[in-house]
Amino acid sequence: MDKNLISIIMPVYNGEAFLNESISSVIQQSYADWELIIVDDGSTDNTNKIINDFAALDNRISTIYQANKKQGLARNEGIKQAKGKIIAFLDADDLWKANKLEFMVDFFHQSACELVFSDAYIQDDATAENKRFGVTNTNYSGAKGLESFLFYNRIPLLTVLVKREAIFEVGLFNNRGISEDYELWLKLLLRGFEFKSTSEALATYRVHAQSTTYQDKLAIDANIDVIYGLYKNVDPIYQKLFGDYLKVWYRRKFETIKDRAAYLNFLNVVTLQNQDSAKYQLLQKINLALLGYQFHKRLLSYLIR
């Protein structure tokens, strides 16, 4: 396995609108020792032809076709086929600056850790705004690193370089559809791996109607599911930390609730995840119509403080 080769994993499903630009941003890299593995996740548009046209021009590009299984399994398939010891990720609608790999490979070797990431621009196609994620020059490890990530996902996936063996050690990506990258970062930190970040903005994340995280409320739901899933089996030394931040995410979700139906759905999730708590179970049993919707909400708000 080539220690200098960077294996870039690009899952794509019906990505003809942006795929040309994304692949071109890889070909234009100043660092040349890379392979681009494009996993076509059952596309029905012109995606396959675009990939084949690029592959015919550059033998560093290869493709895997699979029936539609979602991006988690698509990324896993690419990682399994990768020849490099270092993995990078780029979705089929995002872009890299021409010096992205060169800068990050150097940063990776200087950092001597398992994962590095950088800042990136956020290009909102709907508003034409161009912001940044706000990544800073920071090290993340141990309980302090976990707490930082439990507060929120700090990594723009498209900027990452990570050791392939570390991904295998924690079991690859889940296939939940949203927040599987967040879950992977938490699992890596729990395993004792170290992350380092740089404030250099080296990529552009495009926000549009088809983006995976376009609906923030769905990301909140998925993050609750991620943290709860890990909380159930986490080392006892981290259980209180995970429990505290599960409530942080409960409160974030609670703030988005605007109607009775959404409240009932959330109440069901919370009581299911807290089956050993008599207070939550009692609240669910209290008749909502009898107590009143607003007062019932206030009681739940008190429980998740």
Short mmCIF file of C-alpha atoms in Angstrom, two decimals:
data_model
loop_
_atom_site.label_atom_id
_atom_site.label_comp_id
_atom_site.label_asym_id
_atom_site.label_seq_id
_atom_site.Cartn_x
_atom_site.Cartn_y
_atom_site.Cartn_z
CA MET A 1 0.00 0.00 0.00
CA ASP A 2 1.46 3.38 -1.08
CA LYS A 3 2.21 5.61 1.93
CA ASN A 4 2.22 8.78 -0.20
CA LEU A 5 -0.89 7.98 -2.22
CA ILE A 6 -4.05 9.83 -1.18
CA SER A 7 -7.20 7.83 -1.89
CA ILE A 8 -10.11 10.21 -2.51
CA ILE A 9 -13.57 8.74 -2.02
CA MET A 10 -16.45 10.39 -3.91
CA PRO A 11 -19.96 8.92 -3.54
CA VAL A 12 -22.43 10.19 -6.13
CA TYR A 13 -26.11 9.71 -6.85
CA ASN A 14 -27.60 11.55 -9.84
CA GLY A 15 -24.90 14.18 -9.60
CA GLU A 16 -24.70 15.42 -13.18
CA ALA A 17 -25.36 19.05 -12.21
CA PHE A 18 -22.11 19.54 -10.28
CA LEU A 19 -19.99 16.45 -10.94
CA ASN A 20 -17.84 17.97 -13.72
CA GLU A 21 -16.69 20.79 -11.43
CA SER A 22 -15.98 18.49 -8.50
CA ILE A 23 -13.87 16.04 -10.50
CA SER A 24 -12.05 18.90 -12.22
CA SER A 25 -11.11 20.37 -8.84
CA VAL A 26 -9.34 17.08 -8.05
CA ILE A 27 -7.54 16.89 -11.40
CA GLN A 28 -6.26 20.44 -10.87
CA GLN A 29 -4.53 19.59 -7.57
CA SER A 30 -0.90 20.65 -7.26
CA TYR A 31 -0.27 17.40 -5.36
CA ALA A 32 -0.33 14.68 -7.99
CA ASP A 33 -0.04 11.40 -6.06
CA TRP A 34 -3.74 10.60 -5.67
CA GLU A 35 -6.40 8.21 -6.85
CA LEU A 36 -10.05 9.22 -7.15
CA ILE A 37 -12.52 6.41 -6.49
CA ILE A 38 -16.01 7.47 -7.57
CA VAL A 39 -18.78 5.27 -6.22
CA ASP A 40 -21.88 5.60 -8.39
CA ASP A 41 -24.71 4.80 -6.00
CA GLY A 42 -27.25 3.70 -8.59
CA SER A 43 -27.51 6.94 -10.59
CA THR A 44 -30.17 7.15 -13.29
CA ASP A 45 -29.04 10.41 -14.92
CA ASN A 46 -25.90 11.24 -16.93
CA THR A 47 -23.55 10.58 -14.00
CA ASN A 48 -22.05 7.36 -15.36
CA LYS A 49 -21.10 8.92 -18.71
CA ILE A 50 -19.43 11.88 -16.99
CA ILE A 51 -17.36 9.55 -14.82
CA ASN A 52 -16.33 7.36 -17.76
CA ASP A 53 -15.31 10.38 -19.83
CA PHE A 54 -13.00 11.61 -17.06
CA ALA A 55 -11.63 8.10 -16.38
CA ALA A 56 -10.70 7.78 -20.06
CA LEU A 57 -8.60 10.94 -19.77
CA ASP A 58 -6.94 10.27 -16.39
CA ASN A 59 -5.99 6.77 -15.20
CA ARG A 60 -5.95 7.95 -11.58
CA ILE A 61 -9.76 7.96 -11.73
CA SER A 62 -11.70 4.73 -11.22
CA THR A 63 -15.35 3.96 -10.65
CA ILE A 64 -17.45 1.48 -8.71
CA TYR A 65 -21.12 1.02 -9.50
CA GLN A 66 -23.60 -0.24 -6.93
CA ALA A 67 -27.37 -0.34 -6.64
CA ASN A 68 -28.62 2.60 -4.57
CA LYS A 69 -27.59 1.91 -0.96
CA LYS A 70 -26.97 5.47 0.35
CA GLN A 71 -23.73 7.33 0.87
CA GLY A 72 -22.47 5.56 4.01
CA LEU A 73 -22.15 2.21 2.25
CA ALA A 74 -20.91 3.96 -0.90
CA ARG A 75 -18.04 5.54 1.06
CA ASN A 76 -17.28 2.22 2.75
CA GLU A 77 -17.01 0.47 -0.61
CA GLY A 78 -14.58 3.13 -1.81
CA ILE A 79 -12.47 2.84 1.35
CA LYS A 80 -12.28 -0.94 0.95
CA GLN A 81 -10.96 -0.54 -2.60
CA ALA A 82 -8.50 2.26 -1.71
CA LYS A 83 -4.79 1.66 -2.34
CA GLY A 84 -3.54 4.55 -0.20
CA LYS A 85 -2.92 4.62 3.54
CA ILE A 86 -4.53 8.06 3.75
CA ILE A 87 -8.17 8.70 2.87
CA ALA A 88 -9.78 11.96 1.73
CA PHE A 89 -13.44 12.65 1.01
CA LEU A 90 -15.12 14.86 -1.57
CA ASP A 91 -18.82 14.78 -2.36
CA ALA A 92 -19.89 15.18 -5.96
CA ASP A 93 -21.20 18.73 -5.49
CA ASP A 94 -18.25 20.20 -3.56
CA LEU A 95 -14.94 21.73 -4.62
CA TRP A 96 -11.28 21.80 -3.57
CA LYS A 97 -8.83 24.66 -3.98
CA ALA A 98 -5.91 23.65 -6.19
CA ASN A 99 -3.47 23.49 -3.23
CA LYS A 100 -5.82 21.56 -0.91
CA LEU A 101 -4.05 18.21 -0.99
CA GLU A 102 -0.55 19.68 -1.04
CA PHE A 103 -1.25 21.80 2.05
CA MET A 104 -3.09 19.08 3.95
CA VAL A 105 -0.59 16.29 3.20
CA ASP A 106 2.18 18.48 4.60
CA PHE A 107 0.01 19.38 7.61
CA PHE A 108 -0.84 15.70 8.15
CA HIS A 109 2.80 14.62 8.27
CA GLN A 110 3.79 17.51 10.52
CA SER A 111 0.90 16.80 12.89
CA ALA A 112 1.68 13.10 13.44
CA CYS A 113 -1.93 12.28 14.36
CA GLU A 114 -4.69 10.13 12.87
CA LEU A 115 -6.91 12.82 11.34
CA VAL A 116 -6.51 16.39 10.15
CA PHE A 117 -9.05 18.83 8.77
CA SER A 118 -9.27 22.45 7.67
CA ASP A 119 -11.68 25.32 7.35
CA ALA A 120 -13.83 25.62 4.21
CA TYR A 121 -16.18 28.03 2.51
CA ILE A 122 -19.94 27.55 2.51
CA GLN A 123 -21.50 28.53 -0.81
CA ASP A 124 -25.27 28.90 -0.53
CA ASP A 125 -26.74 28.66 -4.01
CA ALA A 126 -30.08 30.03 -2.83
CA THR A 127 -28.75 33.24 -1.25
CA ALA A 128 -25.43 33.61 -3.11
CA GLU A 129 -23.80 34.00 0.32
CA ASN A 130 -20.25 32.76 0.84
CA LYS A 131 -19.37 32.09 4.47
CA ARG A 132 -16.85 29.92 6.32
CA PHE A 133 -17.27 27.06 8.78
CA GLY A 134 -14.97 28.83 11.23
CA VAL A 135 -12.47 26.02 11.87
CA THR A 136 -9.59 27.12 14.11
CA ASN A 137 -6.06 25.86 14.76
CA THR A 138 -6.86 23.26 17.44
CA ASN A 139 -5.95 19.81 18.74
CA TYR A 140 -8.70 17.39 19.80
CA SER A 141 -8.16 14.30 21.95
CA GLY A 142 -9.34 12.61 25.13
CA ALA A 143 -12.30 13.80 27.19
CA LYS A 144 -11.78 17.44 26.23
CA GLY A 145 -11.80 16.57 22.53
CA LEU A 146 -14.91 14.46 22.94
CA GLU A 147 -16.72 17.26 24.75
CA SER A 148 -15.87 19.68 21.95
CA PHE A 149 -17.37 17.30 19.39
CA LEU A 150 -20.40 16.39 21.48
CA PHE A 151 -21.26 20.09 21.46
CA TYR A 152 -21.33 19.99 17.65
CA ASN A 153 -19.64 18.41 14.64
CA ARG A 154 -16.59 20.56 13.98
CA ILE A 155 -15.33 18.83 10.83
CA PRO A 156 -16.19 19.76 7.24
CA LEU A 157 -15.95 16.25 5.74
CA LEU A 158 -14.58 17.51 2.44
CA THR A 159 -11.39 18.77 4.16
CA VAL A 160 -10.40 15.58 6.01
CA LEU A 161 -7.31 13.44 5.68
CA VAL A 162 -7.52 10.34 7.88
CA LYS A 163 -5.56 7.12 8.27
CA ARG A 164 -7.33 4.28 6.48
CA GLU A 165 -6.47 1.81 9.24
CA ALA A 166 -8.10 4.06 11.87
CA ILE A 167 -11.40 4.01 9.95
CA PHE A 168 -11.32 0.21 9.81
CA GLU A 169 -10.48 0.02 13.50
CA VAL A 170 -13.77 1.71 14.46
CA GLY A 171 -15.92 -0.12 11.94
CA LEU A 172 -16.25 2.23 8.93
CA PHE A 173 -19.32 4.45 8.33
CA ASN A 174 -22.81 3.71 9.54
CA ASN A 175 -25.38 4.02 6.76
CA ARG A 176 -27.87 6.30 8.52
CA GLY A 177 -27.97 8.79 5.60
CA ILE A 178 -27.31 11.88 7.73
CA SER A 179 -24.58 12.44 10.36
CA GLU A 180 -22.70 9.20 9.69
CA ASP A 181 -19.52 11.29 9.49
CA TYR A 182 -20.29 12.82 12.91
CA GLU A 183 -20.69 9.33 14.36
CA LEU A 184 -17.36 8.25 12.85
CA TRP A 185 -15.49 11.21 14.39
CA LEU A 186 -16.94 10.43 17.83
CA LYS A 187 -15.97 6.77 17.52
CA LEU A 188 -12.42 7.72 16.54
CA LEU A 189 -12.10 10.04 19.54
CA LEU A 190 -13.52 7.35 21.83
CA ARG A 191 -10.86 4.97 20.53
CA GLY A 192 -8.18 7.45 21.64
CA PHE A 193 -7.21 8.90 18.26
CA GLU A 194 -6.12 12.53 17.94
CA PHE A 195 -7.36 15.20 15.50
CA LYS A 196 -5.69 18.46 14.47
CA SER A 197 -7.22 21.31 12.51
CA THR A 198 -6.06 24.35 10.60
CA SER A 199 -7.90 27.61 9.93
CA GLU A 200 -6.77 27.59 6.30
CA ALA A 201 -9.87 27.51 4.05
CA LEU A 202 -9.11 24.95 1.32
CA ALA A 203 -12.47 23.82 -0.04
CA THR A 204 -16.01 24.93 -0.85
CA TYR A 205 -19.09 23.19 0.49
CA ARG A 206 -22.08 23.88 -1.72
CA VAL A 207 -25.51 24.24 -0.08
CA HIS A 208 -28.48 23.61 -2.35
CA ALA A 209 -31.90 21.96 -2.21
CA GLN A 210 -30.44 18.47 -2.70
CA SER A 211 -27.67 18.79 -0.09
CA THR A 212 -27.70 16.03 2.53
CA THR A 213 -27.75 18.47 5.45
CA TYR A 214 -29.94 21.10 3.79
CA GLN A 215 -32.65 20.49 6.38
CA ASP A 216 -30.98 21.33 9.71
CA LYS A 217 -33.85 19.84 11.70
CA LEU A 218 -33.11 16.45 10.19
CA ALA A 219 -29.46 16.78 11.21
CA ILE A 220 -30.53 17.50 14.80
CA ASP A 221 -32.66 14.34 14.85
CA ALA A 222 -29.79 12.31 13.43
CA ASN A 223 -27.27 13.76 15.90
CA ILE A 224 -29.55 12.83 18.81
CA ASP A 225 -29.70 9.31 17.42
CA VAL A 226 -25.90 9.19 17.05
CA ILE A 227 -25.17 10.39 20.58
CA TYR A 228 -27.83 8.16 22.12
CA GLY A 229 -26.55 5.12 20.22
CA LEU A 230 -23.02 5.65 21.50
CA TYR A 231 -24.22 6.59 25.00
CA LYS A 232 -25.83 3.18 25.48
CA ASN A 233 -22.47 1.38 25.14
CA VAL A 234 -19.88 4.02 25.98
CA ASP A 235 -17.17 3.44 28.58
CA PRO A 236 -18.56 4.31 32.05
CA ILE A 237 -16.03 7.15 32.43
CA TYR A 238 -17.79 8.95 29.56
CA GLN A 239 -21.42 8.10 30.35
CA LYS A 240 -22.19 11.30 32.26
CA LEU A 241 -20.55 13.39 29.53
CA PHE A 242 -22.66 11.72 26.83
CA GLY A 243 -25.80 11.96 28.97
CA ASP A 244 -25.27 15.68 29.55
CA TYR A 245 -24.79 16.39 25.86
CA LEU A 246 -27.73 14.24 24.87
CA LYS A 247 -29.81 16.73 26.87
CA VAL A 248 -28.08 19.61 25.06
CA TRP A 249 -29.30 18.15 21.76
CA TYR A 250 -32.75 17.52 23.25
CA ARG A 251 -32.98 21.23 24.06
CA ARG A 252 -31.89 22.19 20.55
CA LYS A 253 -34.59 19.96 19.10
CA PHE A 254 -37.14 21.31 21.58
CA GLU A 255 -36.51 24.87 20.36
CA THR A 256 -37.52 23.86 16.80
CA ILE A 257 -40.91 22.42 17.83
CA LYS A 258 -43.81 24.59 16.65
CA ASP A 259 -46.86 22.33 16.77
CA ARG A 260 -48.53 19.53 18.70
CA ALA A 261 -47.66 16.76 16.22
CA ALA A 262 -43.94 17.60 16.29
CA TYR A 263 -44.07 17.72 20.07
CA LEU A 264 -45.67 14.27 20.32
CA ASN A 265 -43.05 12.80 17.99
CA PHE A 266 -40.27 14.29 20.10
CA LEU A 267 -41.90 13.13 23.33
CA ASN A 268 -41.99 9.58 21.96
CA VAL A 269 -38.28 9.71 21.10
CA VAL A 270 -37.28 11.08 24.50
CA THR A 271 -39.35 8.61 26.50
CA LEU A 272 -38.10 5.70 24.39
CA GLN A 273 -34.50 6.77 24.98
CA ASN A 274 -35.12 7.20 28.73
CA GLN A 275 -37.05 4.06 29.57
CA ASP A 276 -35.26 3.75 32.90
CA SER A 277 -36.41 7.22 34.03
CA ALA A 278 -39.68 7.22 35.98
CA LYS A 279 -40.13 10.96 35.39
CA TYR A 280 -40.09 10.66 31.59
CA GLN A 281 -42.35 7.63 31.64
CA LEU A 282 -44.83 9.37 33.94
CA LEU A 283 -44.92 12.43 31.71
CA GLN A 284 -45.80 10.32 28.68
CA LYS A 285 -48.67 8.72 30.57
CA ILE A 286 -50.18 12.07 31.56
CA ASN A 287 -53.10 12.88 29.26
CA LEU A 288 -52.00 15.71 26.99
CA ALA A 289 -55.54 16.99 26.41
CA LEU A 290 -56.31 16.98 30.12
CA LEU A 291 -53.13 18.75 31.16
CA GLY A 292 -52.96 21.12 28.21
CA TYR A 293 -50.38 21.12 25.41
CA GLN A 294 -48.41 24.16 26.59
CA PHE A 295 -48.19 23.02 30.21
CA HIS A 296 -47.16 19.52 29.09
CA LYS A 297 -44.38 21.12 27.02
CA ARG A 298 -43.19 23.11 30.03
CA LEU A 299 -42.89 19.91 32.08
CA LEU A 300 -40.77 18.27 29.39
CA SER A 301 -38.66 21.42 29.13
CA TYR A 302 -37.97 21.09 32.85
CA LEU A 303 -36.91 17.45 32.50
CA ILE A 304 -34.38 18.12 29.73
CA ARG A 305 -32.69 21.05 31.45
#
